[in-house]
PDB file of C-alpha atoms and ligand atoms in Angstrom:
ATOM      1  CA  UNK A   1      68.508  88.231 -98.390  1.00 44.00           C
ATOM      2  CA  UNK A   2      71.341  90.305 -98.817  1.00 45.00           C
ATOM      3  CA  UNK A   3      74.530  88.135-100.316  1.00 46.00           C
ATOM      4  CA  UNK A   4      76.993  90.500 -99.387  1.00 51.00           C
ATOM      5  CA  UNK A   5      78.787  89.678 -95.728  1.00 50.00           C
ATOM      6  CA  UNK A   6      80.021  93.208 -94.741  1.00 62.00           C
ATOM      7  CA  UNK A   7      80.746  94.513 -91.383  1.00 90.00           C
ATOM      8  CA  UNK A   8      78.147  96.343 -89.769  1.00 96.00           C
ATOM      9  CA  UNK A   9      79.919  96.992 -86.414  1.00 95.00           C
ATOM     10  CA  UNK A  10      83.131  96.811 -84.926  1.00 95.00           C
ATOM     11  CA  UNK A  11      84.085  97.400 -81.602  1.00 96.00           C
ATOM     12  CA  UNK A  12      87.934  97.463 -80.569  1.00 96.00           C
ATOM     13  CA  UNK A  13      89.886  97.140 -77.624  1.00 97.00           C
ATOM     14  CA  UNK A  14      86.475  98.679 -75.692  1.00 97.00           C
ATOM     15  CA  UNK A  15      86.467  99.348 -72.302  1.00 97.00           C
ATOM     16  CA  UNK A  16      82.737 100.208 -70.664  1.00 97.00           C
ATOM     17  CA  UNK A  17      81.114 100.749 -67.786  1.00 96.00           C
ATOM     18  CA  UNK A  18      78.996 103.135 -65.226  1.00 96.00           C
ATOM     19  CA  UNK A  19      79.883 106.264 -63.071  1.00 94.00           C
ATOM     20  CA  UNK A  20      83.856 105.420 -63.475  1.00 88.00           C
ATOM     21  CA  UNK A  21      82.881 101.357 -62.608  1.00 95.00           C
ATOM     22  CA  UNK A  22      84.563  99.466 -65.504  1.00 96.00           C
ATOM     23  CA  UNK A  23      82.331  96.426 -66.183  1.00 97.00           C
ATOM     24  CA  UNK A  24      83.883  95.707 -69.638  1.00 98.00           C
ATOM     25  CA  UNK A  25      86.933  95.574 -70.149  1.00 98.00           C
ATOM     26  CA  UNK A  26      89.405  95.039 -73.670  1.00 98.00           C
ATOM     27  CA  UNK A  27      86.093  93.846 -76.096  1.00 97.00           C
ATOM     28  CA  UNK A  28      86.499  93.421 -79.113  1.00 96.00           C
ATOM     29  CA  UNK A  29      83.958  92.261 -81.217  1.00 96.00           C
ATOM     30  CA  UNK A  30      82.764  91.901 -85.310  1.00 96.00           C
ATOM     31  CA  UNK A  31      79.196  92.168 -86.147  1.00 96.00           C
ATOM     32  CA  UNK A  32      78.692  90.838 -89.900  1.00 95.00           C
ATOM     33  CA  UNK A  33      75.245  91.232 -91.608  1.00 92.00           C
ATOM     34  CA  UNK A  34      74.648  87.366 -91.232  1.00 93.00           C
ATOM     35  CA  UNK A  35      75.740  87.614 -87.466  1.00 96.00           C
ATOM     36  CA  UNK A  36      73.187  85.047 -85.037  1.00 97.00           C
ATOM     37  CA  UNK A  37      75.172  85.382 -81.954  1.00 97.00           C
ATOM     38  CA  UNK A  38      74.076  84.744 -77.831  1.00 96.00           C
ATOM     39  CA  UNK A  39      75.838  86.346 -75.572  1.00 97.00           C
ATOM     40  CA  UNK A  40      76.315  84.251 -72.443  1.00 95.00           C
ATOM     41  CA  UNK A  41      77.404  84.806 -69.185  1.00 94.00           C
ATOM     42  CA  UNK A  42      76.519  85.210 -65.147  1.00 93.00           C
ATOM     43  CA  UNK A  43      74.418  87.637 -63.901  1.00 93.00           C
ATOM     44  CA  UNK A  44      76.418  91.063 -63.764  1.00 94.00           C
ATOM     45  CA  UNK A  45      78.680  89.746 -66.319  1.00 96.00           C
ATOM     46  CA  UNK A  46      77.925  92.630 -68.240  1.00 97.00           C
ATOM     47  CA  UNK A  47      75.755  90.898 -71.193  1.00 96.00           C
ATOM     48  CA  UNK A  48      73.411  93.836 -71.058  1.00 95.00           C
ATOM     49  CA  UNK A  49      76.163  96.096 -71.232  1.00 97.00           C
ATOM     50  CA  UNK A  50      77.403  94.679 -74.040  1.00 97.00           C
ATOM     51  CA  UNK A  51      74.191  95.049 -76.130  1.00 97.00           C
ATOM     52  CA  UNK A  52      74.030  98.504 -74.866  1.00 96.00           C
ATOM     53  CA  UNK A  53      77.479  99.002 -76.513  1.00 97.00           C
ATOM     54  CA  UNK A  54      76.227  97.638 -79.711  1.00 96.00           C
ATOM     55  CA  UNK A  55      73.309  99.864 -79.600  1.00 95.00           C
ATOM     56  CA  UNK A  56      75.085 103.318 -78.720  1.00 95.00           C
ATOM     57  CA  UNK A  57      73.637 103.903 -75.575  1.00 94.00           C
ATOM     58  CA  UNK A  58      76.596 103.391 -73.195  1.00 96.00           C
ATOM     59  CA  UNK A  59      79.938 104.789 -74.562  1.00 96.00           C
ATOM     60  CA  UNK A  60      82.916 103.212 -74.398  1.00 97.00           C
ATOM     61  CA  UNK A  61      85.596 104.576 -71.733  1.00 96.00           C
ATOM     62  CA  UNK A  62      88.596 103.230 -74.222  1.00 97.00           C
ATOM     63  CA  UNK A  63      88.570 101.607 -77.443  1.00 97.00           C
ATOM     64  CA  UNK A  64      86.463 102.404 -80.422  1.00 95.00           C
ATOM     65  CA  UNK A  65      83.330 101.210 -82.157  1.00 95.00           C
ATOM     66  CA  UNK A  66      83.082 101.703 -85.485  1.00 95.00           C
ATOM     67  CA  UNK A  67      79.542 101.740 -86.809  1.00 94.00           C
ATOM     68  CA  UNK A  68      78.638 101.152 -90.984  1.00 94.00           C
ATOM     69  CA  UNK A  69      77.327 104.203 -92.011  1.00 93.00           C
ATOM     70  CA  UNK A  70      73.027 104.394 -91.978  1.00 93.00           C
ATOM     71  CA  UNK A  71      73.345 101.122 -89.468  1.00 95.00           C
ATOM     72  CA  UNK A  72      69.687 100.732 -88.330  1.00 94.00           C
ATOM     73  CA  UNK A  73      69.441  98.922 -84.750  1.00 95.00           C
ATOM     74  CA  UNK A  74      66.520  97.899 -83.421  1.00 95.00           C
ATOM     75  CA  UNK A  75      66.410  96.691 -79.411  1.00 94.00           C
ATOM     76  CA  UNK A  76      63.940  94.244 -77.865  1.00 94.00           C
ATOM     77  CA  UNK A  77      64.112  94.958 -74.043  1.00 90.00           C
ATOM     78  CA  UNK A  78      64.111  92.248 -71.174  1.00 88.00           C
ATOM     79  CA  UNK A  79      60.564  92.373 -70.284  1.00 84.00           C
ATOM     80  CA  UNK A  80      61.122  92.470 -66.413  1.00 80.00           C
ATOM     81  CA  UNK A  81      62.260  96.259 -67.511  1.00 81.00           C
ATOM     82  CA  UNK A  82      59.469  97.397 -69.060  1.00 80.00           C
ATOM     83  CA  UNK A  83      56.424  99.436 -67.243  1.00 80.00           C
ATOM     84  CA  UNK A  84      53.684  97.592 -67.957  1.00 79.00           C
ATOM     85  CA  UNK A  85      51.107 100.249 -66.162  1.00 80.00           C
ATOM     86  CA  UNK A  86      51.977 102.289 -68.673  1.00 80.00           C
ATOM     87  CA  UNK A  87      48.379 102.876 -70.571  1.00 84.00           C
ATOM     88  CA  UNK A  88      48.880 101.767 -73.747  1.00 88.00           C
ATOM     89  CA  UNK A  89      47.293  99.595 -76.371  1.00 93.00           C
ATOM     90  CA  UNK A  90      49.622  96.681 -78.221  1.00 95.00           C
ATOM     91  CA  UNK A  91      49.037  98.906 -81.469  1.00 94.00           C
ATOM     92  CA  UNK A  92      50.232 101.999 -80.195  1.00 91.00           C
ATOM     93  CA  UNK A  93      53.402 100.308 -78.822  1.00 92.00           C
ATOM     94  CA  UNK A  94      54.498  98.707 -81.395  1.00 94.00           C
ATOM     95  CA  UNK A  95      53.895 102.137 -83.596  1.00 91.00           C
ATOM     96  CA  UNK A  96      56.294 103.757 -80.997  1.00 88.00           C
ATOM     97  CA  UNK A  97      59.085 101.833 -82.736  1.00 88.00           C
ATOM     98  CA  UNK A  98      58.729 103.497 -85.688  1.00 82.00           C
ATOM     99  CA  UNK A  99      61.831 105.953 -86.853  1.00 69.00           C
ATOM    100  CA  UNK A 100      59.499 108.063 -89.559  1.00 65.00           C
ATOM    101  CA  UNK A 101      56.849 110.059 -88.457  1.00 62.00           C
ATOM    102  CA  UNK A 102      54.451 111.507 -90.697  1.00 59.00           C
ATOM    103  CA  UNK A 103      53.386 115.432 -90.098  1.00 58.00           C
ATOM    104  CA  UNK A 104      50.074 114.188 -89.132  1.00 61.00           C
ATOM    105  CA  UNK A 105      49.741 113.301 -85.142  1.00 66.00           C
ATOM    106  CA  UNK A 106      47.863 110.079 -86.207  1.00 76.00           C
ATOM    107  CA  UNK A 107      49.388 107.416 -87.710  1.00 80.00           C
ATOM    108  CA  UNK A 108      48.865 107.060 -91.477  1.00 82.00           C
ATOM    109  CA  UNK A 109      46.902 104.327 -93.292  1.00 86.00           C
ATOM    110  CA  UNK A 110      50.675 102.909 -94.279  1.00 87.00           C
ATOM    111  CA  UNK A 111      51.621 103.268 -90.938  1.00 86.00           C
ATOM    112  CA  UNK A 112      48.229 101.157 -89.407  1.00 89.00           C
ATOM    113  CA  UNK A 113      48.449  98.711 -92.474  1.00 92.00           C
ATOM    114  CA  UNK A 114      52.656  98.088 -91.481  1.00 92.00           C
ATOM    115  CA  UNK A 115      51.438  97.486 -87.790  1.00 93.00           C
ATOM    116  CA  UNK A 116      48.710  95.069 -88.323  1.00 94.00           C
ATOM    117  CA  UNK A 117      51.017  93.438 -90.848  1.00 94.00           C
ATOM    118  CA  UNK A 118      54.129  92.931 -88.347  1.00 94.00           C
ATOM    119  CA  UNK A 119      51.217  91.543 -85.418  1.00 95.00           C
ATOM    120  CA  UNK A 120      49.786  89.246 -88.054  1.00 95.00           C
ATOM    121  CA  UNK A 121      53.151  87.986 -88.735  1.00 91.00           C
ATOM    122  CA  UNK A 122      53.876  87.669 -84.908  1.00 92.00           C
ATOM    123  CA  UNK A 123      50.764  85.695 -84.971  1.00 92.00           C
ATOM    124  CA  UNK A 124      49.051  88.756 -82.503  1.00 94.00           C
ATOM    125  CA  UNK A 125      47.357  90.346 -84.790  1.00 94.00           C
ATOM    126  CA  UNK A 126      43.906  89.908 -83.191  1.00 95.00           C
ATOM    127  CA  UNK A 127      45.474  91.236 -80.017  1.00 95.00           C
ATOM    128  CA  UNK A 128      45.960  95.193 -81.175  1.00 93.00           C
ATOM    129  CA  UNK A 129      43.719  96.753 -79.416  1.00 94.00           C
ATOM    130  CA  UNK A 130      45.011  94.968 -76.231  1.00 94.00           C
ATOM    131  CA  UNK A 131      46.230  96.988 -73.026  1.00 93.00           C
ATOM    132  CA  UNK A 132      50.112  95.415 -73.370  1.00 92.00           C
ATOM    133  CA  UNK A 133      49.618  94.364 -69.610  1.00 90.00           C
ATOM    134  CA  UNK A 134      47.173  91.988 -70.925  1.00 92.00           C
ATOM    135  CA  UNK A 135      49.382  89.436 -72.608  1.00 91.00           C
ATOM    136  CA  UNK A 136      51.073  86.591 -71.841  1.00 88.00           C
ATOM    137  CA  UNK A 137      54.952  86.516 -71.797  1.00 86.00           C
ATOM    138  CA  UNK A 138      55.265  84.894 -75.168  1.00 88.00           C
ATOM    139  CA  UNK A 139      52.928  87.616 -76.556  1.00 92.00           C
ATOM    140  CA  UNK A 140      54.576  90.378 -75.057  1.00 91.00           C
ATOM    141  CA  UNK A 141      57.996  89.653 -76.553  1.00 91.00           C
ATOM    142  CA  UNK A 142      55.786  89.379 -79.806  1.00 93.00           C
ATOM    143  CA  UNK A 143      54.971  92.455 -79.455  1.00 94.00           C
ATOM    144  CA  UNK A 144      58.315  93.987 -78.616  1.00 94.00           C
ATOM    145  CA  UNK A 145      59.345  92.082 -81.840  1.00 95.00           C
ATOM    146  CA  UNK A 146      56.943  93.556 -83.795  1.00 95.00           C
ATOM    147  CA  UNK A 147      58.026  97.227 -82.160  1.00 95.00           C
ATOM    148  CA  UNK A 148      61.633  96.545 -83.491  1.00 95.00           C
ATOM    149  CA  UNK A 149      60.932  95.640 -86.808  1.00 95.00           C
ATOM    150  CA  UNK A 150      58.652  98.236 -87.766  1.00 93.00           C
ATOM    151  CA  UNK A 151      62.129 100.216 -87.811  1.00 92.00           C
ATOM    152  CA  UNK A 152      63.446  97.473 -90.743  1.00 93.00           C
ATOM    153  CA  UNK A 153      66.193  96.671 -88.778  1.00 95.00           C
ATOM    154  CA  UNK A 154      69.834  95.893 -89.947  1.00 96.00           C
ATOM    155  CA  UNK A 155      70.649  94.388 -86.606  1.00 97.00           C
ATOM    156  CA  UNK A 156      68.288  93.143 -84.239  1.00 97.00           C
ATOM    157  CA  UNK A 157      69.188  93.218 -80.626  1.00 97.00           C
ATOM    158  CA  UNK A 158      67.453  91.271 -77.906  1.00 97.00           C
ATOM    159  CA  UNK A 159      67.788  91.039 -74.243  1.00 95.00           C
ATOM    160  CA  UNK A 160      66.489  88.044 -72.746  1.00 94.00           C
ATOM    161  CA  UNK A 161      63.978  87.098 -74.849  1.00 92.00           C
ATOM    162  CA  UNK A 162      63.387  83.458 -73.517  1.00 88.00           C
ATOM    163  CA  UNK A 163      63.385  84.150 -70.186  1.00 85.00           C
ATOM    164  CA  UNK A 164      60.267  83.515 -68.235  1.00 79.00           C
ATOM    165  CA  UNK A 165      58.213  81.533 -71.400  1.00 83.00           C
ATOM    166  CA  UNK A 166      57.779  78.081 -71.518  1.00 85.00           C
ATOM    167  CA  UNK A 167      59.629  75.387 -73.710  1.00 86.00           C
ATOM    168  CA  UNK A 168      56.738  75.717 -76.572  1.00 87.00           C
ATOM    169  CA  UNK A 169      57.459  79.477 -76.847  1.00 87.00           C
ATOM    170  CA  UNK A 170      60.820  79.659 -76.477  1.00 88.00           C
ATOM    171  CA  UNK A 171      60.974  77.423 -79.460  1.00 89.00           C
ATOM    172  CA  UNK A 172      58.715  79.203 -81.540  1.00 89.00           C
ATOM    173  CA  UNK A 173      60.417  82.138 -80.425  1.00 90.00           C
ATOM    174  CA  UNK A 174      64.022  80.792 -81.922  1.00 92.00           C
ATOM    175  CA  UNK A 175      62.095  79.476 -84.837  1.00 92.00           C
ATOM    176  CA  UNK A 176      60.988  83.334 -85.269  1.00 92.00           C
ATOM    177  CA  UNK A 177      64.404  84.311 -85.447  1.00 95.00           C
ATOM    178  CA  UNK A 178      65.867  82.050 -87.676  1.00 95.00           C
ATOM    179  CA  UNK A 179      63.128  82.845 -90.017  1.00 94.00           C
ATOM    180  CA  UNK A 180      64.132  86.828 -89.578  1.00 95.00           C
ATOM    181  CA  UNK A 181      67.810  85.735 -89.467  1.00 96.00           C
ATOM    182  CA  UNK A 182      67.880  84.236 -92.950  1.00 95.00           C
ATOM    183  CA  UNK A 183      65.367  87.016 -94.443  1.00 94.00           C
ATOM    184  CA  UNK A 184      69.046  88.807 -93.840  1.00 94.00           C
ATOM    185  CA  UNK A 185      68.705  90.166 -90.315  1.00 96.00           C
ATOM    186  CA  UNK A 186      71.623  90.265 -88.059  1.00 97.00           C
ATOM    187  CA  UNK A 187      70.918  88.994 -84.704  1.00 98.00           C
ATOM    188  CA  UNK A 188      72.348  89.412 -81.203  1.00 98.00           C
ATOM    189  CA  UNK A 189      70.709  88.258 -78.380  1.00 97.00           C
ATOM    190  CA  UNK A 190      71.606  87.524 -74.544  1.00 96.00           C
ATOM    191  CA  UNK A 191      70.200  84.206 -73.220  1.00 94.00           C
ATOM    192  CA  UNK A 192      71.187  82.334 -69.185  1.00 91.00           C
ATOM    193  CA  UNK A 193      69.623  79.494 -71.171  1.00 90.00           C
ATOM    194  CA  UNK A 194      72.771  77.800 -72.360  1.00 89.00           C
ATOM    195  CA  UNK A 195      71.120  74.788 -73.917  1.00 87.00           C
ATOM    196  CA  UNK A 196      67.504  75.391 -74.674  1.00 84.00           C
ATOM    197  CA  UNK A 197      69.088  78.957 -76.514  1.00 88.00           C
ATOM    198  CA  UNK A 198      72.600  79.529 -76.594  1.00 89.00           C
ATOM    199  CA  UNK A 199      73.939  76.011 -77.975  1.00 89.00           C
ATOM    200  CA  UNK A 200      71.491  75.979 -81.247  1.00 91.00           C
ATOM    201  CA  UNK A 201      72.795  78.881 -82.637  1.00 94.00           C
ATOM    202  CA  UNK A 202      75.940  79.457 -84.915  1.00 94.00           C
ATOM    203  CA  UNK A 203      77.751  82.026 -82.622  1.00 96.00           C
ATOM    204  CA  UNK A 204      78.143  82.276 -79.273  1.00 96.00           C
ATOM    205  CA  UNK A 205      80.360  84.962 -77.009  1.00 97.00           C
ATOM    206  CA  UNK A 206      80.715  83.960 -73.637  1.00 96.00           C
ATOM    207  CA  UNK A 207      81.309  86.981 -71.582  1.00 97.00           C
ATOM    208  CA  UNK A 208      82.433  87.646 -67.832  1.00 96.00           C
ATOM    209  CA  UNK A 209      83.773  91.499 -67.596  1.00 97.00           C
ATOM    210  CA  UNK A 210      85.767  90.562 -71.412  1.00 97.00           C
ATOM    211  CA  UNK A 211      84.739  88.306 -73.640  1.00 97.00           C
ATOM    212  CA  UNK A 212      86.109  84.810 -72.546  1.00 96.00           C
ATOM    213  CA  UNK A 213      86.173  83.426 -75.701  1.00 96.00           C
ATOM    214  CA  UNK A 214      83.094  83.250 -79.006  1.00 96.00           C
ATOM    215  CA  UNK A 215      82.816  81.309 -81.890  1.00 95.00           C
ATOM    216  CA  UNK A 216      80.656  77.902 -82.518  1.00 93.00           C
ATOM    217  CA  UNK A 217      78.846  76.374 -80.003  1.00 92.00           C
ATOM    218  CA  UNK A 218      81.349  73.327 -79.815  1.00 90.00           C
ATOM    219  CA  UNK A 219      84.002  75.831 -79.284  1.00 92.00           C
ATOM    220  CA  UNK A 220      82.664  78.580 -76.730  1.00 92.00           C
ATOM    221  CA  UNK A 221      80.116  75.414 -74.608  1.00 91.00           C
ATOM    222  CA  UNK A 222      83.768  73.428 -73.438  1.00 91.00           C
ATOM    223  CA  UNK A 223      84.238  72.703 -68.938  1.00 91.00           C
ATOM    224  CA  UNK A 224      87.762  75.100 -69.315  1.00 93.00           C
ATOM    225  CA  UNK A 225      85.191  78.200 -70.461  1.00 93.00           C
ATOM    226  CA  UNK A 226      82.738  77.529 -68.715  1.00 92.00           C
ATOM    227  CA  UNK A 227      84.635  77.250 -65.532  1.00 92.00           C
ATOM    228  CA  UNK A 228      86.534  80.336 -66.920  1.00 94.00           C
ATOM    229  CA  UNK A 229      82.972  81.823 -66.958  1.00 93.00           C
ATOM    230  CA  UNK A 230      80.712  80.284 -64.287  1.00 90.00           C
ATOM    231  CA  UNK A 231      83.329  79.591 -61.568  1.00 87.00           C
ATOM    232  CA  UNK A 232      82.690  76.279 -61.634  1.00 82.00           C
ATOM    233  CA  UNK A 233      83.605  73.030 -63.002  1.00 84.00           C
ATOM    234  CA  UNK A 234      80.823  71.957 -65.875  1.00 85.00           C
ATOM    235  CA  UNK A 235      80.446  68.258 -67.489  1.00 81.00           C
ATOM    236  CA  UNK A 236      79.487  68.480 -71.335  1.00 84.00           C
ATOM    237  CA  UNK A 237      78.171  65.947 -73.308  1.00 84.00           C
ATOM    238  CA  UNK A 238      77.291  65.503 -76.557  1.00 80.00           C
ATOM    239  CA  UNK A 239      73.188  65.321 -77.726  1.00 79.00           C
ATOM    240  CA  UNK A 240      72.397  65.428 -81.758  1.00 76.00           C
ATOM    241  CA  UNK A 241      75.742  66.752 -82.050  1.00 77.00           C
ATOM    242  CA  UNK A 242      75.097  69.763 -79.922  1.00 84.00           C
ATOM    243  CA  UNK A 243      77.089  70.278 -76.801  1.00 86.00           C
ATOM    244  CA  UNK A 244      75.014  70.073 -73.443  1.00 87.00           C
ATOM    245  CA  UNK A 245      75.377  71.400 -70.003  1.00 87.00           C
ATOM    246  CA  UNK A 246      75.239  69.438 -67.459  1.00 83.00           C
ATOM    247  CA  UNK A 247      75.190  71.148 -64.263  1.00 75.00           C
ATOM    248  CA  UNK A 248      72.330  71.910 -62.099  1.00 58.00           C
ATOM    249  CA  UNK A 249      73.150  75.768 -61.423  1.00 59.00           C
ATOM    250  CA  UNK A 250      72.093  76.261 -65.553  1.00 52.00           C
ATOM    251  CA  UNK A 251      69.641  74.065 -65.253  1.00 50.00           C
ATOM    252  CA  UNK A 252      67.942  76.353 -62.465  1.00 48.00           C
ATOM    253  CA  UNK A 253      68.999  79.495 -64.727  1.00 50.00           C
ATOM    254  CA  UNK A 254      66.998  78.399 -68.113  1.00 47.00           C
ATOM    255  CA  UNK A 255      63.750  77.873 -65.664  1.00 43.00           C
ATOM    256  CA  UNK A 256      63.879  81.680 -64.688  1.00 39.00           C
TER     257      UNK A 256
HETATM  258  N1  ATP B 301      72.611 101.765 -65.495  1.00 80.22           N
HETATM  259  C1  ATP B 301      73.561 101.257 -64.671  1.00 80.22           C
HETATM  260  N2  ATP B 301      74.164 102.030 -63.748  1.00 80.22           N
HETATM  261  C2  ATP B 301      75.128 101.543 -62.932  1.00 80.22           C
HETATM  262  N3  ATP B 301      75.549 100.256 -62.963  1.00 80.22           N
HETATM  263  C3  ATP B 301      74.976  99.438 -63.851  1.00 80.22           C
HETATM  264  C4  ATP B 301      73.960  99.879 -64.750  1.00 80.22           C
HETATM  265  N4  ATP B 301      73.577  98.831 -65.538  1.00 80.22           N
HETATM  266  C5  ATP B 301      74.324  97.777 -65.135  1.00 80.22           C
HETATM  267  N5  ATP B 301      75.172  98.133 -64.137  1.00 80.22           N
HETATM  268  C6  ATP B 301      76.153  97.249 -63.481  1.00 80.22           C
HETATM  269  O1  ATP B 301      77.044  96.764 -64.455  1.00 80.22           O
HETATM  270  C7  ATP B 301      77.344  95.377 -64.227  1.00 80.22           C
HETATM  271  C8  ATP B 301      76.988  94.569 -65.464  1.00 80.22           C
HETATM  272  O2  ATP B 301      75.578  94.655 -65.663  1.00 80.22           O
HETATM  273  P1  ATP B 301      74.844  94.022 -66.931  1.00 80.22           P
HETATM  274  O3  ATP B 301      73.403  94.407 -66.819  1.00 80.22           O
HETATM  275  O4  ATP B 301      75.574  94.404 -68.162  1.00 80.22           O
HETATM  276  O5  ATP B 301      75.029  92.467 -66.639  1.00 80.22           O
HETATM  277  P2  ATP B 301      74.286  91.227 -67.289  1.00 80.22           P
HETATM  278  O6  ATP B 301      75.340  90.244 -67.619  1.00 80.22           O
HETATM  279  O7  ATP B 301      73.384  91.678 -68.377  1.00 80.22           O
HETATM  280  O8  ATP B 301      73.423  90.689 -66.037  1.00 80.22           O
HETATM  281  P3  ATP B 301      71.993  89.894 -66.011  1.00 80.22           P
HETATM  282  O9  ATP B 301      72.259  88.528 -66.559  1.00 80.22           O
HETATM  283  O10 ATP B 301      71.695  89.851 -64.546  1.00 80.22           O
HETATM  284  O11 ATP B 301      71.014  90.704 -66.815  1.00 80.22           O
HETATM  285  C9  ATP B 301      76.562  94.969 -62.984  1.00 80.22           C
HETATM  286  O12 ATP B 301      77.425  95.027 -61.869  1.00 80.22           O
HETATM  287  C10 ATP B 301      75.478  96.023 -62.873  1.00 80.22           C
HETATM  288  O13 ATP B 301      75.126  96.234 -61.535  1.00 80.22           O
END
């Protein structure tokens, strides 16, 4: 793990959006090399948006992000987005991810032995030869893990990757990523599931067309941001020293 805590992206004063719709608006945001962050937010508060911004795929309207030099991104997708008639094998997805391609059409013996090294990892490794439609939800974001890694990532960005798994997987899933996080990955990732997700990690920016406020968990999960955020009065208490939400309109957002 890298020692060094040097900026890997900045974004200033950034405005964003689609077609001349602004849908960010005056972001500004640090992304250090030992970032852990969850973006939170309603639907439409442009969370996505934000990660897209991270990622270079929208550009900003005003502002400016500022990007360390040789930054490698890698993106794990929400998996309601992905086409899973697509015909491909868990193998060959996750060796789309790769940035190097040899000369050779077929993957080289490296390139096989890096695969079946990330999926045993993942704990999928028996699945490779898999159609990816024939997974479960848990293994399927495995897999999509797998695909961003084989790029050795700098920063890690995922979209929703608890969403639609179960309580067992969404914690091994976290687990994952702390493991990945201290090996000296930065991670960003957008979660609805404020305390299953969002409250056990170090950073959280809450986010409703700007970012309404980020920092620890104890200072972003608070009833004045939330209402700020949600609309909507929120009671917090305190469990283990971790804030908690209690309010029944996140309670039905974590089970989707
Ligand atoms: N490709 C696009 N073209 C046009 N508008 C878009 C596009 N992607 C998102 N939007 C709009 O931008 C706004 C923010 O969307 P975004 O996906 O960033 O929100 P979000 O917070 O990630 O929502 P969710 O929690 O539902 O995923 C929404 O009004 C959405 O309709």
């Amino acid at each position: 793990m890298s020692a060094h805590i040097g900026n890997l992206l900045r974004l200033d004063r950034v405005d964003a959006g689609y077609d001349g719709t602004v849908v960010l608006r005056d972001v500004s945001l640090e992304v250090n090399d030992n970032q852990f962050s969850a973006v939170v937010g309603p639907s439409g508060a442009g969370k996505t948006t934000l990660l897209r911004l991270l990622l270079g795929t929208v550009k900003p309207s005003a502002g400016a992000v500022h990007r360390r030099d040789g930054l490698r991104t890698a993106y794990v997708p929400q998996l309601e987005t992905v086409n899973w008639d697509f015909p491909l094998t868990v193998f060959e997805c996750v060796l789309m991810g790769r940035t190097t391609r040899s000369a050779l059409p077929w993957p080289s013996r490296e390139e096989r032995a890096e695969v079946g090294r990330l999926l045993e990892r993942l704990g999928i490794g028996h699945l490779q030869r898999r159609h990816i439609r024939e997974l479960s939800g848990g293994q399927q974001q495995r897999m999509f893990l797998a695909r961003a890694l084989i790029r050795r990532p700098h920063l890690l960005v995922l979209d929703e990757p608890t969403s639609g798994v179960d309580a067992n997987t969404r914690h091994d899933i976290l687990h994952l990523l702390a493991d990945l996080h201290v090996e000296g990955i930065a991670i960003i990732l957008t979660t609805h599931d404020l305390n299953g997700m969002a409250a056990h990690l170090p950073h959280l920016v809450c986010v409703k067309g700007t970012i309404i406020a980020q920092g620890g968990p104890s200072d972003v999960i608070t009833p004045d941001v939330l209402e700020q955020t949600y609309g909507a009065r929120m009671e917090v208490l305190r469990h283990l020293d971790l804030p908690l939400v209690v309010d029944p309109r996140v309670t039905l957002a974590t089970a989707g």
